[in-house]
């Protein structure tokens, strides 16, 4: 089939960076084995896939609303597939409720996409499927950055989270496969790699071939030896597993981006226990302080859930206290809402009044906003080093600093894929604007 005659694939991706990478794998597999080219126009698509997320609010309701809209927009003969975490836990119920869906593929079964795409009614949702040694077709989206999964699944039992029920037990991808994938990406122009896992710093505890255990710190050391790779990022680590060896490697390894995501979830030890997070307020503060002491330019980002069932005003004030002490550079804030198949559903009798939850969320957002409005202008006049990734239509280049702060400046495509010095002339709460120093 010629390029002009190739089939068209439209993918809508919801949720986390792992879903983004899964969608890249889906597109690459379908290109290699079924000659599908991606399109951004749903009306042109021969195949429409929605890659779902169970973490977002009301995922089931929104899924059926979205696939209903897809069905009205698609051209005659086009197929619809549902993939991802919501697919994993709903399975055949998706086709039962929406018969125009052609196939369902769970988050743990992405490697099977080429096998099911032409099978009407196919359902592949086993969370015991092991894709840890499957070599996906090469995927390329951002020319200068590669995303590489280092594990599948999650062994944690956080009471608010459905992920272990949709992605199965944690299995690490062999380090040699990870390094080889990164080498290929670098050969193809990548300068930065993002290592992905539900809990990256528990990497190496279980391999499907029963090999000896291997640490995430060792993986970071091995990845940093790849010639031509300039920057390493990863998400998400778990505060419980941030041991001294990991923190010291993070601090001293010049290739590791000095921005770390530390999901707090709550500053209250009592709520952390109810969430089954495994650490205390004091442990989190200790780890954050050690990182701040060792890395002067460190940026720390986090996730926080307010109004978890049973959260008292005192518990909430513990969260505000941690925010004030750690001084997070970015917070992804959420008001608790129940998720199917989670243990927290049993705490319905302890749920917080919605109005109180909304007030707490607003208080947290405003506290952090004030901090950023105070801190970000302090960067005006400084010089930062930026890896340039994109050229905007308005003639601005954009990229990120070593500690992963976005920067914009006037420039041209000659700077793409290069590190440039930028003098900061303006700052918002989330980004910097500057002038390239030639």
CSV table of C-alpha atoms in Angstrom, one decimal, residues 100 110 141 194 259 276 319 331 401 415:
chain,number,residue,atom,x,y,z
A,100,UNK,CA,-20.1,0.1,18.2
A,110,UNK,CA,-0.6,-3.0,24.6
A,141,UNK,CA,7.4,11.9,18.9
A,194,UNK,CA,12.5,10.3,30.7
A,259,UNK,CA,14.0,18.4,39.4
A,276,UNK,CA,-1.3,3.2,53.1
A,319,UNK,CA,-0.4,19.5,54.8
A,331,UNK,CA,1.8,21.2,43.1
A,401,UNK,CA,16.5,24.3,32.3
A,415,UNK,CA,19.0,26.5,18.3
